[in-house]
């Protein structure tokens, strides 16, 4: 599946499933979830690259500073989860390490789609707990998957 494909990370059906999961989870929270996929993370730590993309995509501009980016460099078989300040003030680094470890286990077993769906749902639950939708939340960031270099 994902890592085995040479020219793309997933097919259109898988992309639609992931985007639908993001949209479904965002219904219950004011938080925002985005996925960014690149082929490689050249000469930089994936977390640093995720931070860089987070700012390039202006994900820090959400009203409650509660956006999360799931970054994947599929040819390098690497990823990072990066969240804005309000999220890290609510959940400690241990929780994010657990989420990263869980995603890594899925990827290691080639359960790529399942791993991402689990991660999206877990992040959605965390966002809903700390930033519930108060009824009039608008979608502040696009839900489409971002493709980098």
Phi, psi and omega in degrees: 000240191307299186293336185280341181284136184273327187253348181210164182274326181198171180267178184296324179296316178295321178299318179295321178297316180294315180297320178298320178297319177299311182298318180298315180291326181287346177296334187260002186214158171276351180290163181234139178238132175228152176241132175235130182239130173229159178286317183222156176244079188295120168053030180212147176295139181303324179293322176295321178293320178299317178299314180301313180293322178306315180284323176298323180276002179055038180288345177285353183273008177291148185305318184259008180053049186230045177259150178229136177249129171259113183255134180227127171251091193291325178288332177274353182055050182222160181200170174205154174243123183232128181237159181285173188303315184297328180291315180290340174284339181265324182236136181279172183298333180299318180298318182288328174295320178298316179297318179295319179296318179298315178296318179299320178297317177299313181297319180300326180270009182063027174264064191291308181295314179300318180297314179294320179296318178298315180296316178300315180294320178294317177297318177302319179295319178296315179296319180296321179299313186267335184224066183295151176289124182265018174101331183235026179290139174253156178285111186274338182230149178299150180265349181296149177288135181268133176251122178265206184291000000 
